[in-house]
Short mmCIF file of C-alpha atoms in Angstrom, two decimals:
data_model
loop_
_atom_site.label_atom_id
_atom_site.label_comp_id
_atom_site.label_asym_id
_atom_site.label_seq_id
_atom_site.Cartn_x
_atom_site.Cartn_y
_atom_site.Cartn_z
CA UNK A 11 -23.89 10.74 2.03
CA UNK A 12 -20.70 8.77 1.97
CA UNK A 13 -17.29 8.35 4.32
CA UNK A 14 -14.99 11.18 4.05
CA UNK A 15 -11.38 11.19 4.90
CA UNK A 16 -9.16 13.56 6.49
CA UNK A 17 -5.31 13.23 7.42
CA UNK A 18 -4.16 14.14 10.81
CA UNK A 19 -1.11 14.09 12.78
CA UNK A 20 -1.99 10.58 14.43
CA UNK A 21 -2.87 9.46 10.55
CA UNK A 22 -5.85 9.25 8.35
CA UNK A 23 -9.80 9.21 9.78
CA UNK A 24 -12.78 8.07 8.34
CA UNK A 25 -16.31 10.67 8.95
CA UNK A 26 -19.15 8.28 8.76
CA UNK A 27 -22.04 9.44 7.45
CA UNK A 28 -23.64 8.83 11.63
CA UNK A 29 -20.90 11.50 12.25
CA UNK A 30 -18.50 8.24 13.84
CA UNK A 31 -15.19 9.59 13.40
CA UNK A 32 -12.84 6.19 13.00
CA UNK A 33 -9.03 5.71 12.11
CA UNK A 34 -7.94 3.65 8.98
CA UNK A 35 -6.72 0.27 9.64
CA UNK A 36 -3.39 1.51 7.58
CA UNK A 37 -3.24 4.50 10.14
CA UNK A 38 -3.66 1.70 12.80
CA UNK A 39 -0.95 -0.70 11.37
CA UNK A 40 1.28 1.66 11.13
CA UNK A 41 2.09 1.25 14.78
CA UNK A 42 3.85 -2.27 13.79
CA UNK A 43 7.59 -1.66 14.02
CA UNK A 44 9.23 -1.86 10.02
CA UNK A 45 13.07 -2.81 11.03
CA UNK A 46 13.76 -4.09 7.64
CA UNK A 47 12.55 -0.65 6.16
CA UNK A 48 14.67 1.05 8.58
CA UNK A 49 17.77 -0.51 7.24
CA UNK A 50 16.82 -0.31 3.72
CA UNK A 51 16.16 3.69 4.51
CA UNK A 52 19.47 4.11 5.71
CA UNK A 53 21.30 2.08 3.19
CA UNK A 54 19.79 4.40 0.59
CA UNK A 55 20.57 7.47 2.21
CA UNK A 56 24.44 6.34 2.65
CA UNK A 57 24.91 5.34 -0.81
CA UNK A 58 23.27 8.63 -1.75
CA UNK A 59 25.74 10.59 0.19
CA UNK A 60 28.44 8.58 -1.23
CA UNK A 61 27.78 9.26 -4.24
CA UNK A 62 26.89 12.69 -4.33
CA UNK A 63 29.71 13.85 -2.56
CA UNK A 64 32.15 11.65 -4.73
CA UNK A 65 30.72 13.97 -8.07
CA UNK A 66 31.12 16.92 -5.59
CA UNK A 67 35.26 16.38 -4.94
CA UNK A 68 34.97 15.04 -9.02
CA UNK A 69 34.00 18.17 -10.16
CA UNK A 70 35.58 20.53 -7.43
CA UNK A 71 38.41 22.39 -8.88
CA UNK A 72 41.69 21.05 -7.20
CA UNK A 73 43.46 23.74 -7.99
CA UNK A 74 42.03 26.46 -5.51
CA UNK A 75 40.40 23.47 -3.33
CA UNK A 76 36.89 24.77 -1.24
CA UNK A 77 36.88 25.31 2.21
CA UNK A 78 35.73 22.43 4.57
CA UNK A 79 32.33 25.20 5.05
CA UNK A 80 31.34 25.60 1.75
CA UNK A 81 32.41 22.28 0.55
CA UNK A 82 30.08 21.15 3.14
CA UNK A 83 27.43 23.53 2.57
CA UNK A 84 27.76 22.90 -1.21
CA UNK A 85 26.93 19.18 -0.54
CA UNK A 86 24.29 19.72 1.34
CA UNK A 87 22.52 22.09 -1.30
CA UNK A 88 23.17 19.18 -4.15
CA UNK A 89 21.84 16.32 -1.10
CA UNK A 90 18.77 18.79 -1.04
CA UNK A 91 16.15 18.52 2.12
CA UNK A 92 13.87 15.46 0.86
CA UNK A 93 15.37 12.15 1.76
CA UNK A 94 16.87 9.91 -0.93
CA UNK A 95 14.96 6.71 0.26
CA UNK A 96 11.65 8.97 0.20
CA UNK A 97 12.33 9.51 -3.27
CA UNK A 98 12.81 5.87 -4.43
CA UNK A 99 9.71 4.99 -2.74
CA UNK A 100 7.59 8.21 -4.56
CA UNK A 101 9.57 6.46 -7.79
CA UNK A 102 8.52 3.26 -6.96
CA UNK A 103 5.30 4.19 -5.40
CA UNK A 104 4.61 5.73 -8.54
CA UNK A 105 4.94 2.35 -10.63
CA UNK A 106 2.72 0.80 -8.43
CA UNK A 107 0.23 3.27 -7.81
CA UNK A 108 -0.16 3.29 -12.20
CA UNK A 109 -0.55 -0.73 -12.16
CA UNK A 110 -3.28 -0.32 -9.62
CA UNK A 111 -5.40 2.07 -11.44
CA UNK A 112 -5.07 0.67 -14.46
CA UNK A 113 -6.23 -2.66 -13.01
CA UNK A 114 -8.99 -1.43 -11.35
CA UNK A 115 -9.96 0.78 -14.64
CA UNK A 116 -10.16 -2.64 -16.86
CA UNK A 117 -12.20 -4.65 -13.73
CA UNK A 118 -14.64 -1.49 -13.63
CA UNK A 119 -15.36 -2.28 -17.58
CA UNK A 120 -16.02 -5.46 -16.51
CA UNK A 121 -18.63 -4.66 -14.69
CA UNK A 122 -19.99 -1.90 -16.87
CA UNK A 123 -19.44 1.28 -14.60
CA UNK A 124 -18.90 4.37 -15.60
CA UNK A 125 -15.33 4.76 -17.08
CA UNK A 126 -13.18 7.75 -17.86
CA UNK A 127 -10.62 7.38 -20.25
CA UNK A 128 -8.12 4.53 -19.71
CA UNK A 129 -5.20 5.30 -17.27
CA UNK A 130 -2.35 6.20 -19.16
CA UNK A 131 1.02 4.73 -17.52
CA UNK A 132 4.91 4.67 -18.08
CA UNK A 133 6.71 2.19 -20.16
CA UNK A 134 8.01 0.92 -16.60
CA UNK A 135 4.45 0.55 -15.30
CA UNK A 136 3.63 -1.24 -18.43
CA UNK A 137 5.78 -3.89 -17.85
CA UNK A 138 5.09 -4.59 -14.52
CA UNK A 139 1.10 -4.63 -15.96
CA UNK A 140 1.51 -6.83 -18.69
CA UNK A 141 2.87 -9.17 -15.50
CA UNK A 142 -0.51 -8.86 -13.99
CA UNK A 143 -2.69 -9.90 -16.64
CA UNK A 144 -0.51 -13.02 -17.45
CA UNK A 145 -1.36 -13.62 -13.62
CA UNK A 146 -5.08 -12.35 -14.75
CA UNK A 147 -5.52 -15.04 -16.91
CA UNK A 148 -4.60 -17.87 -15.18
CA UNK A 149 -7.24 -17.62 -12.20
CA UNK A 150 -11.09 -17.04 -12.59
CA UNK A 151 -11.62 -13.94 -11.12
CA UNK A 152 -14.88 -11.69 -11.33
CA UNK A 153 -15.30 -8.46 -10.08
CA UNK A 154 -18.07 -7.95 -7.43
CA UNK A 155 -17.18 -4.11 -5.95
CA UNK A 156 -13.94 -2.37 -6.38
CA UNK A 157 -12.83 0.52 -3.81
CA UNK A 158 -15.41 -0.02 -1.21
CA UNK A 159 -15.12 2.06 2.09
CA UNK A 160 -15.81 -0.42 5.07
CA UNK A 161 -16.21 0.24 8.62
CA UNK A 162 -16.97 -1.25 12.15
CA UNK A 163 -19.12 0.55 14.64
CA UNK A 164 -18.21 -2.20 17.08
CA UNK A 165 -14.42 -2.08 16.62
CA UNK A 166 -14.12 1.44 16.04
CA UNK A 167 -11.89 1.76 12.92
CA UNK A 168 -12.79 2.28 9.02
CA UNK A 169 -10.92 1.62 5.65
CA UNK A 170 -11.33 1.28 1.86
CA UNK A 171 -10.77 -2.36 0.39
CA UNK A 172 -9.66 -2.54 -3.08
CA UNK A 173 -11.85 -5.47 -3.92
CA UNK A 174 -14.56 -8.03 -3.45
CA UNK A 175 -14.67 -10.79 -5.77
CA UNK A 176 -15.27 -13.92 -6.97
CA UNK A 177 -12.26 -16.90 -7.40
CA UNK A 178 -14.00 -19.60 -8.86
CA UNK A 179 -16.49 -20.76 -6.19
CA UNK A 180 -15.45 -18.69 -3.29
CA UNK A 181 -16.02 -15.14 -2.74
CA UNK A 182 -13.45 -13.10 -1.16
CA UNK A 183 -11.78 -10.04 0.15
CA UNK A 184 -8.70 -8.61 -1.82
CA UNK A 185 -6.21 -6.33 -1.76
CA UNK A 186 -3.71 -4.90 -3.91
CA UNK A 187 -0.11 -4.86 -3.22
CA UNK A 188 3.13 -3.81 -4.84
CA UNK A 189 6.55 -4.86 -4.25
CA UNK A 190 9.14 -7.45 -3.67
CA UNK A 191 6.69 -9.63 -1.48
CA UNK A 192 3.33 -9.49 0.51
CA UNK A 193 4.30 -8.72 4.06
CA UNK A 194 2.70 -9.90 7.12
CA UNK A 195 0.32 -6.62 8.20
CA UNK A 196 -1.04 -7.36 4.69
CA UNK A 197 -3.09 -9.90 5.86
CA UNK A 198 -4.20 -8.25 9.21
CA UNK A 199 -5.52 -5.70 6.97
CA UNK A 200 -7.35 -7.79 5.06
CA UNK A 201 -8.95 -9.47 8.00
CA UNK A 202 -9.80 -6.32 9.10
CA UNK A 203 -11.39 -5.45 6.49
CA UNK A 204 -13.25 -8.80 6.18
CA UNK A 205 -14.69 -8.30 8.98
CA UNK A 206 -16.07 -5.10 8.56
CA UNK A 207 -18.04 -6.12 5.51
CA UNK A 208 -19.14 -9.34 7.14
CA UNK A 209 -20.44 -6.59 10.42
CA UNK A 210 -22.30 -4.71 7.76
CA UNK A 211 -23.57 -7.79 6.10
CA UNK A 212 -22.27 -7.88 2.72
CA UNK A 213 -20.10 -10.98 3.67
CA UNK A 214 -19.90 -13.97 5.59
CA UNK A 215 -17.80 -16.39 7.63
CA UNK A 216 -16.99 -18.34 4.84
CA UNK A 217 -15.26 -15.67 2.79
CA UNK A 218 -12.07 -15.73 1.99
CA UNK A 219 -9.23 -13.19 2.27
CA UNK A 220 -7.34 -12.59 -1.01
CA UNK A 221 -4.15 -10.60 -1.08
CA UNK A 222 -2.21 -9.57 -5.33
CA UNK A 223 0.97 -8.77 -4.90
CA UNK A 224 2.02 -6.84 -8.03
CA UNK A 225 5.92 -5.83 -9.40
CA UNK A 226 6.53 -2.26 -8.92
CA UNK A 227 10.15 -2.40 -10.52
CA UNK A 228 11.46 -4.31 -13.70
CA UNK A 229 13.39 -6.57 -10.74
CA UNK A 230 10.44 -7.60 -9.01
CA UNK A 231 9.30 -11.25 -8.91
CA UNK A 232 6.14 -11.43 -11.41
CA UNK A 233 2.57 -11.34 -9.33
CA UNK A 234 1.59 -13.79 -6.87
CA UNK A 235 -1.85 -14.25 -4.86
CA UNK A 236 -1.82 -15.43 -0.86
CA UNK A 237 -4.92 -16.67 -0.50
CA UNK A 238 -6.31 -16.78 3.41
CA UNK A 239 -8.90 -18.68 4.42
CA UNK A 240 -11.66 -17.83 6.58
CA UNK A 241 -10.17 -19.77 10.13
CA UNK A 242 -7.27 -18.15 9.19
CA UNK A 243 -8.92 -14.51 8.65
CA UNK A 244 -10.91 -15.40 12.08
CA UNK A 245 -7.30 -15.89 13.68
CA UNK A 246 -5.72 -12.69 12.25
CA UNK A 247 -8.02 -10.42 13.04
CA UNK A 248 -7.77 -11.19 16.52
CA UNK A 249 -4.14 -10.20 16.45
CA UNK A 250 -5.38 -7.18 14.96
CA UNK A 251 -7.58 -5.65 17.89
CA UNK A 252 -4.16 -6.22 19.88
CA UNK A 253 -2.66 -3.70 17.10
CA UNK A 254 -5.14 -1.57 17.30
CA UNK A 255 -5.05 -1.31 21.11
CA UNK A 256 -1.22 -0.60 20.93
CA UNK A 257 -2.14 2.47 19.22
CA UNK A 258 -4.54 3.18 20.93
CA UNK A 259 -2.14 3.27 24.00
CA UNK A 260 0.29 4.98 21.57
CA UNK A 261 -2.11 7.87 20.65
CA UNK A 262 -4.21 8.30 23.79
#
């Protein structure tokens, strides 16, 4: 038997296959407050409006002008009900979300797993791949286990880690990432996850936490790896458990 997950209202649980029922360390980060994201969100949605309703008086006919009700309810029909900054995340998301399987589709061959037929991605998506494997070539990184779901009876919480590798000499703990830079509750998920395969002994305190930030837009800086080292992971993690007891308190 293996982990299954289910979304909830609180977020998204891990089933063990002891019947433990744990939250995902995402679910559990997301109680970290995103201001920056907040203002980005609402910059998006005003420029949207702008815009939309600047085509709408465009294209009105100034003749016979529209009432203030159905100009209004006119805009709102063209604004439709999903939110312009969820949109140009789902866009970007996208771009990402195509790099990452198609990364994790070539490391699979590496290690001679079954494969399906390659990943096919967008011309957008290619460019921001072809960044990754000019970062691919310049470290010496093998494959050990991609996608591995993780968990810690004595914490309580569960998750899925992109990767375990080898860099060089030192084994560690990766994750993938995709955007304009690698943001700090990166690396408290990474020493989360850490130390959930360290609990159930397929790592140990000297392994390292490794975090790839790949582009998801043409704008993007090109791909950069943080790596953390294990004091460091030690350190982080601690901060963690003070997340996860915010939640906790946040979703008793």
């Amino acid at each position: 038997m293996t982990a299954t997950k289910a979304k909830r209202n609180s977020g998204r649980f891990y089933t063990l296959p002891s019947g433990a029922e744990y939250p995902s360390v995402t679910t559990l980060l997301q109680v970290i407050a995103k201001p920056a994201l907040i203002n980005w969100a609402a910059n998006v949605e005003r420029e949207f409006v702008v815009e939309t309703a600047a085509a709408l008086w465009e294209g009105a006919p100034h003749s016979s002008p529209m009432s203030r009700a159905s100009y209004v309810a006119t805009l709102q029909q063209r604004l439709g009900r999903e939110k312009a900054h969820t949109k140009k995340l789902q866009a970007a998301g996208d771009i990402g979300s195509q790099v990452h399987a198609l990364a994790e589709w070539n490391l699979r061959r590496e290690l001679g797993e079954v494969q399906g037929p390659e990943p096919q991605i967008s011309r957008e998506a290619a460019v921001a791949f072809a960044k990754y494997e000019t970062w691919r070539a310049t470290v010496d990184l093998t494959p050990l286990k991609l996608e591995q779901t993780v968990w810690s009876d004595t914490h309580g919480y569960a998750g899925t880690l992109d990767l375990y590798a080898r860099v060089g000499e030192l084994c560690v703990v990766g994750d993938w990432k995709t955007g304009k830079a690698i943001y700090p509750e990166a690396r408290l998920q990474i020493a989360a996850y850490r130390e959930a395969l360290i609990e159930l002994g397929h790592a140990t305190r000297d392994t390292y936490g490794l975090i790839v930030r790949l582009p998801k837009a043409h704008e993007d800086p090109d791909p950069e790896a943080m790596l953390i080292a294990p004091a460091e992971c030690d350190a982080l993690f601690q901060v963690f458990l003070h997340v996860k007891a915010l939640w906790e308190w946040a979703n008793p």
